[in-house]
Coordinates of C-alpha atoms in Angstrom, one line a residue:
Chain A
M462 CA -26.7 -8.7 -14.6
T463 CA -27.8 -10.8 -17.5
N464 CA -26.2 -14.1 -18.5
E465 CA -26.0 -13.2 -22.2
P466 CA -22.9 -14.8 -23.7
L467 CA -20.1 -12.4 -24.6
N468 CA -17.9 -14.6 -26.8
I469 CA -15.5 -11.7 -27.4
A470 CA -11.7 -11.4 -27.4
T471 CA -10.1 -10.8 -24.0
R472 CA -8.6 -7.6 -25.4
V473 CA -12.1 -6.3 -26.2
A474 CA -13.3 -7.2 -22.7
Y475 CA -10.3 -5.4 -21.3
G476 CA -10.9 -2.2 -23.2
K477 CA -14.6 -2.1 -22.3
K478 CA -14.0 -2.9 -18.7
L479 CA -11.2 -0.3 -18.4
A480 CA -13.4 2.4 -19.8
G481 CA -16.0 1.4 -17.2
L482 CA -13.6 1.3 -14.3
G483 CA -12.4 4.8 -15.3
E484 CA -15.7 6.2 -14.1
T485 CA -15.4 5.0 -10.5
H486 CA -11.6 5.0 -10.3
P487 CA -10.2 8.5 -10.9
E488 CA -6.7 7.2 -9.9
I489 CA -6.5 5.1 -13.1
V490 CA -4.2 6.4 -15.8
V491 CA -3.8 4.6 -19.1
L492 CA -0.7 4.5 -21.3
D493 CA -0.3 3.0 -24.7
A494 CA 2.4 2.9 -27.4
D495 CA 0.6 3.6 -30.6
L496 CA -1.6 0.5 -30.5
S497 CA -4.6 1.8 -28.6
C498 CA -6.9 0.8 -31.5
S499 CA -5.7 -2.8 -31.2
T500 CA -5.3 -3.1 -27.4
K501 CA -8.7 -1.3 -27.1
T502 CA -7.4 1.3 -24.7
D503 CA -8.8 3.7 -27.2
L504 CA -12.2 3.2 -25.5
F505 CA -10.7 4.7 -22.3
A506 CA -8.9 7.4 -24.2
K507 CA -12.1 8.6 -25.9
K508 CA -13.9 8.8 -22.5
F509 CA -11.0 10.1 -20.4
P510 CA -8.6 11.9 -22.8
N511 CA -6.9 13.7 -19.9
R512 CA -6.0 10.4 -18.2
F513 CA -4.6 8.7 -21.3
F514 CA -1.1 9.2 -22.7
N515 CA 0.2 7.8 -25.9
V516 CA 4.0 7.7 -25.9
G517 CA 4.3 6.6 -29.5
I518 CA 6.2 3.5 -30.6
A519 CA 8.5 3.5 -27.6
E520 CA 7.8 0.6 -25.3
Q521 CA 10.7 1.3 -23.0
D522 CA 9.5 4.9 -22.5
L523 CA 6.0 3.5 -22.0
M524 CA 7.2 1.5 -18.9
G525 CA 9.4 4.3 -17.6
T526 CA 6.6 6.8 -17.8
A527 CA 4.3 4.3 -16.2
A528 CA 6.7 4.0 -13.3
G529 CA 6.9 7.7 -12.8
L530 CA 3.1 8.1 -12.7
A531 CA 2.8 5.2 -10.3
Q532 CA 5.4 6.7 -8.0
C533 CA 3.1 9.6 -7.7
G534 CA 0.1 7.5 -6.6
F535 CA -1.7 6.7 -9.8
T536 CA -2.8 3.2 -10.8
V537 CA -1.3 2.8 -14.2
F538 CA -2.5 0.5 -16.9
A539 CA 0.2 0.1 -19.6
S540 CA -0.8 -1.6 -22.8
T541 CA 0.8 -2.6 -26.1
F542 CA 1.4 -5.9 -27.8
T543 CA 2.8 -8.6 -25.4
I544 CA 6.0 -9.2 -27.3
F545 CA 7.0 -5.6 -26.9
A546 CA 5.7 -5.1 -23.3
T547 CA 7.4 -8.2 -22.0
G548 CA 10.3 -8.5 -24.4
R549 CA 11.5 -5.2 -25.6
A550 CA 10.8 -3.4 -22.3
W551 CA 11.6 -6.3 -20.0
E552 CA 14.5 -4.7 -18.2
I553 CA 12.6 -1.5 -17.6
V554 CA 9.7 -3.5 -16.2
R555 CA 12.2 -5.2 -13.8
Q556 CA 14.2 -2.2 -12.8
S557 CA 11.7 0.6 -12.7
I558 CA 8.4 -1.1 -12.0
A559 CA 8.9 -4.4 -10.1
Y560 CA 12.0 -3.5 -8.1
P561 CA 10.4 -0.4 -6.5
G562 CA 7.1 -2.4 -6.3
F563 CA 5.1 0.2 -8.2
N564 CA 1.4 -0.1 -9.0
V565 CA 1.6 -0.7 -12.7
K566 CA -0.7 -3.1 -14.5
I567 CA 0.9 -4.4 -17.7
C568 CA -2.0 -5.5 -19.7
S569 CA -0.8 -6.5 -23.1
T570 CA -2.6 -8.0 -26.0
H571 CA -1.9 -10.1 -29.1
S572 CA -0.3 -12.9 -27.1
G573 CA 0.5 -16.4 -28.4
I574 CA 0.0 -17.9 -31.8
T575 CA -3.6 -16.8 -32.0
V576 CA -2.3 -13.5 -33.2
G577 CA -2.4 -15.3 -36.5
E578 CA -1.4 -13.7 -39.8
D579 CA 1.2 -11.3 -38.4
G580 CA 3.5 -14.2 -37.9
A581 CA 6.2 -15.1 -35.5
S582 CA 7.6 -11.6 -35.0
H583 CA 4.4 -10.7 -33.3
Q584 CA 3.5 -14.0 -31.6
S585 CA 4.7 -13.8 -28.1
L586 CA 5.5 -17.2 -26.8
E587 CA 7.9 -16.3 -24.0
D588 CA 6.0 -13.7 -22.0
I589 CA 4.8 -15.9 -19.1
A590 CA 8.3 -17.0 -18.5
L591 CA 9.7 -13.5 -18.7
M592 CA 7.2 -12.0 -16.3
R593 CA 7.0 -15.0 -13.9
V594 CA 10.7 -14.8 -13.1
I595 CA 10.5 -11.2 -11.9
P596 CA 10.3 -10.9 -8.1
G597 CA 6.9 -9.6 -7.0
M598 CA 5.3 -9.7 -10.4
K599 CA 1.8 -11.3 -10.5
V600 CA 1.0 -13.1 -13.7
L601 CA -2.6 -13.6 -14.8
V602 CA -4.0 -15.2 -18.0
P603 CA -7.7 -15.0 -18.5
A604 CA -9.5 -17.7 -20.4
D605 CA -12.4 -15.5 -21.6
A606 CA -14.0 -12.1 -21.3
H607 CA -15.7 -12.8 -17.9
Q608 CA -12.4 -13.8 -16.4
T609 CA -10.7 -10.8 -17.9
M610 CA -13.1 -8.5 -16.2
G611 CA -12.9 -10.4 -12.9
M612 CA -9.2 -10.1 -12.9
M613 CA -9.5 -6.3 -13.6
E614 CA -11.8 -5.9 -10.6
F615 CA -9.0 -7.6 -8.6
M616 CA -6.3 -5.5 -10.1
V617 CA -7.8 -2.1 -9.3
K618 CA -8.0 -3.1 -5.6
D619 CA -4.6 -4.7 -5.5
K620 CA -1.4 -2.7 -5.1
G621 CA 1.8 -3.6 -6.9
P622 CA 2.9 -4.8 -10.4
T623 CA 0.8 -7.3 -12.4
F624 CA 1.1 -8.7 -15.8
M625 CA -2.1 -9.7 -17.6
R626 CA -1.8 -11.7 -20.9
L627 CA -4.6 -10.9 -23.3
G628 CA -5.5 -12.3 -26.8
R629 CA -6.4 -10.9 -30.1
A630 CA -8.9 -13.6 -31.2
E631 CA -12.5 -14.0 -30.2
V632 CA -13.0 -16.7 -27.6
K633 CA -16.1 -18.5 -26.6
D634 CA -17.1 -18.0 -23.0
V635 CA -15.8 -20.4 -20.4
F636 CA -17.5 -18.6 -17.5
D637 CA -20.6 -16.4 -17.1
S638 CA -21.3 -13.0 -15.6
D639 CA -21.4 -14.4 -12.0
Y640 CA -17.7 -15.2 -12.2
R641 CA -15.5 -13.7 -9.5
F642 CA -11.7 -13.9 -9.6
T643 CA -9.6 -15.0 -6.7
L644 CA -5.9 -14.5 -6.9
G645 CA -3.9 -17.8 -6.6
K646 CA -6.9 -20.0 -7.3
G647 CA -7.6 -22.3 -10.2
E648 CA -11.0 -23.7 -11.1
V649 CA -12.0 -27.2 -11.8
L650 CA -14.2 -26.7 -14.9
K651 CA -15.0 -30.4 -15.4
Q652 CA -14.5 -33.2 -13.0
G653 CA -13.3 -36.4 -14.5
R654 CA -10.9 -39.2 -13.5
E655 CA -7.4 -40.6 -14.2
I656 CA -6.4 -37.8 -16.6
C657 CA -6.2 -34.1 -15.6
I658 CA -5.7 -31.2 -18.1
F659 CA -4.5 -27.9 -16.7
A660 CA -5.0 -25.1 -19.3
T661 CA -4.6 -21.4 -19.4
G662 CA -5.8 -18.5 -21.6
Y663 CA -7.3 -19.0 -25.0
V664 CA -6.9 -22.7 -25.1
V665 CA -9.0 -23.4 -22.0
R666 CA -12.0 -23.5 -24.2
A667 CA -10.2 -26.0 -26.5
A668 CA -9.2 -28.2 -23.6
L669 CA -12.9 -28.4 -22.6
D670 CA -13.8 -29.3 -26.1
A671 CA -11.0 -31.9 -26.2
A672 CA -12.5 -33.5 -23.1
Q673 CA -15.8 -33.8 -25.0
L674 CA -14.0 -35.5 -27.9
L675 CA -12.2 -37.9 -25.5
A676 CA -15.5 -38.7 -23.8
S677 CA -16.6 -40.5 -26.9
K678 CA -13.6 -42.8 -26.5
G679 CA -14.4 -43.5 -22.9
V680 CA -11.8 -41.1 -21.5
Q681 CA -13.1 -38.7 -18.9
P682 CA -10.4 -36.1 -18.2
T683 CA -10.7 -33.5 -15.5
V684 CA -10.2 -29.9 -16.9
V685 CA -8.7 -27.2 -14.7
N686 CA -8.4 -23.5 -15.6
M687 CA -5.3 -21.9 -14.3
G688 CA -5.8 -18.2 -14.7
S689 CA -3.6 -17.2 -11.9
I690 CA -0.1 -18.4 -12.9
K691 CA 1.7 -16.4 -10.3
P692 CA 0.8 -17.0 -7.5
I693 CA -0.2 -20.5 -8.6
D694 CA -2.8 -22.7 -6.9
E695 CA -0.3 -25.2 -5.3
A696 CA -3.0 -26.9 -3.2
L697 CA -5.1 -27.6 -6.3
I698 CA -2.1 -28.9 -8.2
V699 CA -1.2 -31.3 -5.4
Q700 CA -4.8 -32.4 -5.1
M701 CA -5.1 -33.1 -8.8
A702 CA -1.8 -35.0 -8.8
S703 CA -3.1 -37.2 -6.0
Q704 CA -6.4 -37.9 -7.7
H705 CA -5.1 -38.5 -11.3
R706 CA -2.5 -40.8 -12.8
L707 CA -1.4 -38.6 -15.7
L708 CA -1.4 -34.8 -15.9
F709 CA -1.3 -32.5 -19.0
S710 CA -0.7 -28.8 -19.3
V711 CA -2.0 -26.8 -22.3
E712 CA -0.9 -23.2 -23.3
E713 CA -0.3 -21.2 -26.4
H714 CA 3.1 -20.3 -25.1
S715 CA 6.4 -22.1 -25.0
V716 CA 6.4 -25.2 -22.9
I717 CA 9.6 -23.7 -21.5
G718 CA 8.9 -21.4 -18.6
G719 CA 5.1 -21.2 -19.0
L720 CA 2.2 -22.8 -17.2
G721 CA 3.6 -26.3 -17.7
S722 CA 6.9 -25.3 -16.0
A723 CA 5.1 -23.5 -13.2
I724 CA 3.0 -26.7 -12.5
A725 CA 6.2 -28.9 -12.8
E726 CA 7.9 -26.7 -10.2
V727 CA 5.1 -27.5 -7.7
L728 CA 5.0 -31.2 -8.6
T729 CA 8.7 -31.8 -8.1
A730 CA 8.6 -30.2 -4.7
K731 CA 5.3 -31.4 -3.3
A732 CA 3.7 -34.2 -5.4
P733 CA 5.9 -35.9 -7.9
Q734 CA 3.7 -37.0 -10.8
R735 CA 4.0 -37.3 -14.6
L736 CA 3.1 -34.2 -16.5
I737 CA 3.0 -33.8 -20.3
R738 CA 3.4 -30.2 -21.4
L739 CA 1.4 -29.3 -24.5
G740 CA 2.2 -26.0 -26.1
M741 CA 4.9 -24.5 -28.4
Q742 CA 7.7 -27.0 -28.4
D743 CA 10.7 -24.6 -28.4
E744 CA 9.8 -23.2 -31.8
F745 CA 8.6 -20.0 -33.4
G746 CA 5.1 -19.6 -34.9
Q747 CA 4.3 -18.5 -38.4
S748 CA 1.6 -16.8 -40.5
G749 CA -1.8 -18.3 -40.9
T750 CA -5.3 -18.0 -39.3
G751 CA -5.5 -18.6 -35.6
A752 CA -7.5 -21.8 -36.4
E753 CA -4.9 -23.0 -38.8
L754 CA -2.1 -22.4 -36.4
L755 CA -3.8 -24.0 -33.5
K756 CA -4.5 -27.0 -35.6
H757 CA -0.9 -27.2 -36.9
Y758 CA 0.6 -27.0 -33.4
R759 CA -2.0 -29.4 -32.1
L760 CA -3.5 -26.9 -29.7
D761 CA -7.0 -27.0 -31.0
A762 CA -9.5 -29.4 -29.4
Q763 CA -8.7 -32.3 -31.8
G764 CA -5.0 -31.7 -31.5
I765 CA -5.1 -31.7 -27.7
A766 CA -7.4 -34.8 -27.7
D767 CA -5.0 -36.6 -30.1
S768 CA -1.9 -35.7 -28.0
I769 CA -3.7 -37.1 -24.9
S770 CA -4.8 -40.2 -26.7
G771 CA -1.3 -40.8 -27.8
C772 CA 0.0 -40.8 -24.2
I773 CA -2.6 -43.1 -22.6
Chain B
M1349 CA 14.9 25.8 0.4
Q1350 CA 16.4 29.0 1.6
T1351 CA 18.6 30.9 -0.9
Q1352 CA 22.2 30.6 0.0
S1353 CA 25.1 32.6 -1.2
I1354 CA 27.4 31.3 -4.0
Q1355 CA 30.2 31.0 -1.5
E1356 CA 28.0 28.9 0.9
L1357 CA 26.9 26.7 -2.0
T1358 CA 30.5 26.2 -3.1
N1359 CA 31.4 25.1 0.4
I1360 CA 28.5 22.7 0.4
A1361 CA 29.7 21.2 -2.8
R1362 CA 33.2 20.7 -1.3
H1363 CA 31.6 19.1 1.8
L1364 CA 29.7 16.7 -0.5
R1365 CA 32.9 15.7 -2.3
I1366 CA 34.6 15.0 1.0
N1367 CA 31.8 12.7 2.0
I1368 CA 31.7 11.1 -1.4
I1369 CA 35.3 10.2 -1.4
K1370 CA 35.1 9.0 2.2
M1371 CA 32.1 6.8 1.3
V1372 CA 33.8 5.2 -1.7
H1373 CA 37.1 4.8 0.1
N1374 CA 35.3 3.2 3.1
A1375 CA 33.3 0.9 0.9
G1376 CA 36.3 -0.1 -1.2
C1377 CA 34.3 0.3 -4.3
G1378 CA 31.9 2.7 -6.1
H1379 CA 31.9 5.5 -8.6
F1380 CA 33.2 8.9 -7.5
G1381 CA 34.4 10.4 -10.8
G1382 CA 30.9 11.3 -12.0
A1383 CA 29.7 12.1 -8.5
F1384 CA 32.6 14.7 -8.3
S1385 CA 31.9 16.2 -11.7
S1386 CA 28.2 16.6 -10.9
A1387 CA 28.6 17.7 -7.3
D1388 CA 28.2 21.4 -8.1
M1389 CA 25.0 20.9 -10.2
L1390 CA 23.6 18.6 -7.5
T1391 CA 24.4 21.2 -4.8
G1392 CA 22.8 24.0 -6.8
L1393 CA 19.7 22.0 -7.3
F1394 CA 19.3 20.7 -3.7
F1395 CA 20.5 23.7 -1.8
Y1396 CA 19.4 26.6 -4.0
K1397 CA 16.4 25.5 -6.0
L1398 CA 14.7 22.3 -4.9
N1399 CA 11.3 22.9 -3.1
Y1400 CA 11.8 20.2 -0.5
R1401 CA 11.2 19.6 3.2
P1402 CA 14.0 17.5 4.6
D1403 CA 11.8 16.7 7.7
D1404 CA 9.0 15.5 5.5
P1405 CA 10.3 13.5 2.5
F1406 CA 6.7 12.3 1.8
W1407 CA 5.4 15.9 1.3
E1408 CA 3.1 15.6 -1.8
D1409 CA 4.0 19.0 -3.2
R1410 CA 7.8 18.4 -3.1
D1411 CA 9.9 18.8 -6.2
R1412 CA 11.1 15.4 -7.4
F1413 CA 14.6 14.4 -8.3
V1414 CA 15.6 11.3 -10.1
L1415 CA 19.2 10.3 -10.3
S1416 CA 19.1 8.7 -13.7
S1417 CA 22.8 7.7 -13.5
G1418 CA 22.4 5.6 -10.4
H1419 CA 26.1 4.8 -10.1
M1420 CA 26.6 8.3 -8.9
S1421 CA 24.6 7.3 -5.8
A1422 CA 27.3 8.5 -3.3
G1423 CA 26.6 12.1 -4.5
L1424 CA 22.9 11.7 -4.0
Y1425 CA 23.3 10.2 -0.5
A1426 CA 25.8 12.9 0.5
A1427 CA 23.4 15.6 -0.6
L1428 CA 20.4 14.1 1.2
A1429 CA 22.4 13.6 4.4
K1430 CA 23.6 17.2 4.2
L1431 CA 20.0 18.3 3.8
G1432 CA 19.2 16.4 7.0
V1433 CA 16.9 13.8 5.5
F1434 CA 18.9 11.2 7.4
N1435 CA 22.0 11.3 9.7
E1436 CA 25.3 11.8 8.0
K1437 CA 26.8 9.0 10.1
E1438 CA 24.7 6.6 8.0
L1439 CA 26.8 7.5 4.9
M1440 CA 29.6 5.2 6.1
G1441 CA 27.2 2.3 5.6
F1442 CA 27.2 3.0 1.9
R1443 CA 27.3 -0.3 -0.1
K1444 CA 27.5 -2.4 3.1
F1445 CA 25.1 -5.3 4.0
G1446 CA 21.8 -4.2 5.3
T1447 CA 22.1 -0.5 4.4
P1448 CA 19.3 1.6 2.8
L1449 CA 22.2 3.2 0.9
Q1450 CA 22.5 0.5 -1.7
G1451 CA 25.3 0.6 -4.3
H1452 CA 22.8 1.9 -6.7
P1453 CA 19.7 3.8 -5.4
K1454 CA 16.7 1.7 -4.2
F1455 CA 13.4 3.5 -3.9
N1456 CA 13.0 4.7 -0.3
L1457 CA 11.1 7.9 0.3
K1458 CA 11.9 7.9 4.0
Y1459 CA 15.5 8.5 2.9
G1460 CA 14.5 10.9 0.1
I1461 CA 15.4 8.4 -2.6
E1462 CA 12.6 8.9 -5.2
M1463 CA 13.4 6.1 -7.5
S1464 CA 15.4 2.9 -8.0
T1465 CA 18.0 3.5 -10.6
G1466 CA 21.3 2.0 -11.8
S1467 CA 20.4 0.6 -15.1
L1468 CA 21.2 3.6 -17.2
G1469 CA 18.8 5.6 -19.4
Q1470 CA 15.5 5.0 -17.5
G1471 CA 15.2 8.1 -15.3
L1472 CA 14.3 10.5 -18.1
S1473 CA 11.0 8.6 -18.8
I1474 CA 10.4 8.1 -15.1
G1475 CA 10.7 11.9 -14.5
N1476 CA 8.3 12.5 -17.3
G1477 CA 5.8 10.3 -15.6
M1478 CA 6.2 12.3 -12.4
A1479 CA 5.7 15.5 -14.4
L1480 CA 2.6 14.2 -16.0
A1481 CA 1.3 13.2 -12.6
A1482 CA 1.8 16.8 -11.4
R1483 CA -0.2 18.1 -14.3
L1484 CA -3.0 15.5 -13.6
K1485 CA -3.1 16.6 -9.9
N1486 CA -2.8 20.3 -10.7
K1487 CA 0.3 20.5 -8.6
N1488 CA 3.1 23.0 -9.1
Y1489 CA 6.0 20.8 -8.3
R1490 CA 8.9 20.4 -10.7
V1491 CA 10.7 17.3 -11.7
Y1492 CA 14.4 17.2 -12.1
S1493 CA 16.7 14.4 -13.2
L1494 CA 20.4 14.1 -13.5
E1495 CA 21.4 12.6 -16.9
T1496 CA 24.9 11.9 -18.0
D1497 CA 26.6 11.9 -21.4
G1498 CA 27.5 8.2 -21.2
G1499 CA 24.1 7.3 -19.9
S1500 CA 22.5 9.1 -22.8
E1501 CA 24.0 6.7 -25.3
S1502 CA 21.0 4.6 -24.3
G1503 CA 18.2 4.8 -26.9
M1504 CA 15.5 5.0 -24.3
V1505 CA 16.7 8.4 -23.2
W1506 CA 15.8 9.8 -26.6
E1507 CA 12.4 8.3 -26.4
G1508 CA 11.8 10.2 -23.2
I1509 CA 13.2 13.4 -24.6
M1510 CA 10.7 13.1 -27.4
T1511 CA 7.8 12.5 -25.0
A1512 CA 8.7 15.4 -22.7
A1513 CA 8.7 17.8 -25.6
H1514 CA 5.5 16.3 -27.1
Y1515 CA 3.6 16.8 -23.9
K1516 CA 5.2 20.3 -23.4
L1517 CA 6.4 19.4 -19.9
D1518 CA 7.7 22.7 -18.8
N1519 CA 7.7 21.4 -15.2
R1520 CA 10.5 19.0 -16.3
C1521 CA 14.1 19.9 -16.2
V1522 CA 17.2 17.8 -17.0
L1523 CA 20.6 18.5 -15.5
F1524 CA 23.0 17.0 -18.0
D1525 CA 26.5 16.2 -16.7
L1526 CA 28.8 16.4 -19.7
N1527 CA 32.2 15.2 -18.5
N1528 CA 33.2 13.4 -21.6
V1529 CA 34.3 10.3 -19.8
Q1530 CA 32.7 6.8 -19.7
I1531 CA 34.0 3.6 -18.1
D1532 CA 35.9 2.4 -21.2
G1533 CA 37.5 5.8 -21.9
Y1534 CA 36.9 9.2 -23.4
M1535 CA 33.5 9.5 -25.1
S1536 CA 35.2 10.7 -28.3
D1537 CA 36.9 7.3 -28.5
V1538 CA 34.1 5.1 -27.3
M1539 CA 30.9 6.7 -28.7
N1540 CA 30.6 10.3 -29.5
I1541 CA 27.4 12.0 -28.3
H1542 CA 28.1 15.6 -29.5
P1543 CA 26.5 18.0 -30.2
V1544 CA 24.3 17.5 -27.1
A1545 CA 22.6 20.9 -26.9
D1546 CA 21.7 20.8 -30.6
K1547 CA 20.2 17.4 -30.1
F1548 CA 17.9 18.7 -27.3
R1549 CA 16.9 21.7 -29.4
A1550 CA 16.1 19.6 -32.4
F1551 CA 13.8 17.6 -30.1
N1552 CA 12.1 20.9 -29.1
W1553 CA 13.7 21.4 -25.7
H1554 CA 15.0 24.6 -24.3
A1555 CA 18.7 24.0 -23.9
I1556 CA 21.1 26.0 -21.7
E1557 CA 24.8 25.4 -22.0
I1558 CA 26.9 26.3 -18.9
D1559 CA 30.1 25.5 -17.1
G1560 CA 28.6 22.8 -14.9
N1561 CA 31.2 23.4 -12.2
D1562 CA 30.4 27.1 -11.9
M1563 CA 27.9 27.7 -9.1
Q1564 CA 26.8 31.1 -10.4
Q1565 CA 26.0 29.8 -13.8
I1566 CA 24.2 26.7 -12.3
C1567 CA 21.9 28.8 -10.2
A1568 CA 21.1 31.2 -13.1
A1569 CA 20.3 28.2 -15.3
L1570 CA 18.0 26.7 -12.7
D1571 CA 16.1 30.0 -12.5
E1572 CA 15.9 30.2 -16.3
A1573 CA 14.6 26.7 -16.5
A1574 CA 11.9 27.4 -14.0
A1575 CA 10.8 30.5 -15.9
T1576 CA 10.7 28.6 -19.3
K1577 CA 7.1 27.9 -20.4
G1578 CA 5.7 25.5 -22.9
R1579 CA 8.7 23.2 -23.2
P1580 CA 11.1 21.2 -21.0
T1581 CA 14.6 22.5 -20.3
A1582 CA 17.9 20.8 -20.4
I1583 CA 20.8 22.4 -18.5
I1584 CA 23.9 21.0 -20.2
G1585 CA 26.8 21.5 -17.8
K1586 CA 30.3 20.9 -19.2
T1587 CA 32.1 19.4 -16.3
I1588 CA 35.4 17.8 -15.4
M1589 CA 35.2 14.2 -14.2
G1590 CA 36.8 13.9 -10.8
K1591 CA 36.6 17.7 -10.4
G1592 CA 38.0 19.0 -7.2
V1593 CA 41.0 16.7 -6.8
S1594 CA 43.8 17.3 -9.3
I1595 CA 45.0 13.7 -9.4
F1596 CA 41.5 12.5 -10.4
E1597 CA 40.5 15.1 -12.9
N1598 CA 39.6 13.9 -16.4
K1599 CA 41.2 10.5 -15.9
P1600 CA 38.8 7.6 -17.1
K1601 CA 40.4 5.2 -14.6
Y1602 CA 38.8 7.0 -11.7
H1603 CA 35.3 6.5 -13.1
G1604 CA 34.5 3.4 -11.1
V1605 CA 37.2 2.5 -8.7
A1606 CA 37.9 3.4 -5.1
P1607 CA 40.9 5.5 -4.3
T1608 CA 43.9 3.9 -2.8
D1609 CA 44.8 5.0 0.8
E1610 CA 47.5 7.3 -0.7
E1611 CA 45.1 8.8 -3.2
F1612 CA 42.5 9.2 -0.5
K1613 CA 45.0 11.1 1.7
T1614 CA 45.9 13.4 -1.2
A1615 CA 42.2 14.0 -1.9
M1616 CA 41.5 14.9 1.7
Q1617 CA 44.3 17.4 1.6
E1618 CA 43.2 19.0 -1.7
L1619 CA 39.6 19.2 -0.4
G1620 CA 40.9 21.1 2.7
V1621 CA 40.4 18.5 5.3
Q1622 CA 42.9 18.8 8.2
S1623 CA 44.4 15.4 9.0

């Protein structure tokens, strides 16, 4: 393995890794709903056309068909945009995939505001909440390409339903090729003091950069990556709560029901501590470049740093 | 499954109806109207056509059956018990606390329950997935699902119908119970779905229209479906909701309620049970 940086979108890492896993895992079948060029499942489709099925623009049928294939023993990766996978098809995911406990991996792309120009209709801000609430559903949000691939290595060995939230935009590496994913574990990326930032997905990189900006003001926050949102690393949250006086969560998702809420649930039960949730504040997104939107909603490095500065 | 005579099959259907009404009466709730209308098609499938080993419900080559309209669970359970997948005595646990025979089916292969259903409209796609799996594994098993007219008001059903035709799933067969009744009333009043066969044909399915309460026609249609190549088949059975007990027949109120003690007594008499 080389440690060449990847710096690619998590959806691209997903597509490439899936095509690779197809070689050693004949039990993998991939389904898409007319977005394979965008979700990057087209890479698998070209290599293994017999194990790829496009159901057209029919996300409910996508999940139902996935359930039937999984019932017969296949490991099914079902992909489309996140808003459709977790929104439009939610009840099929609940009834026909999660309730019987089937081995379907819902790996959807174009999550959050970094979708950009397509605007609010395509910017899923509710998906973590929607999937987290389903019994037995694991929820994973990779911060970069390396973590995406690590999570996929886990998923092909694991049985049962999982949701993985992928992004459209290129993201700079947070990890390197030595990265190994462990379910239910977060990672301390930067050890600081007094302030702790928990981040997930695309904005983990921005949280690290925000820590750099704050360092120039004498603030040294700890930065923690929370890729496994369900199950969540309760021990790490409790530890961070005991070691810091103020906690922040950062996500390109609604602050209602997402990472911040998941952390708050642990804190209220096990380690009461103040937590400021940064993310989409009960609002829809809009068109613009990803960078413009992250800036507007204060989810870029400067915005995160400013929000933290304003609270301390 | 060994071939049985039409008379034997008709007796089995009557036996299923007796157990269905006993279960729903005992539970104090449940849906027997549709279970009655589809009892003949279910009998034809399970006791004439289905390639299934009751003593080995995990057999990989078994034909699959998905009860898309999960509220008709009493019919499925009665059929599986009659097959011998589990003991008939367990039927009286239907809808009770701790039972594997949940109000709506919960996936449980040991009991022959191939899929969790109950939220209408999902079984057609699920059956397609199973049929695609057979193709991928080079297996000859067939996949059946029981759809209903009311349940097919759900848009997802038509997504699945499109998919089955697109992939030319000739190992896929739908039994369509057309009893013209849904919970809020007659379908012509609530939401008209006709013409059903024309819709299937327009979606490139082979469609066979039969009297869904006529065992001879049911068996012939199942044979025709199995012989049909290159496209999936829908067997559209016109049925009578509550079929088999005169006081229940074609009355929407009996879609989703338990019979009173008096009605239960009448039903038992009409079904030929000596008191």
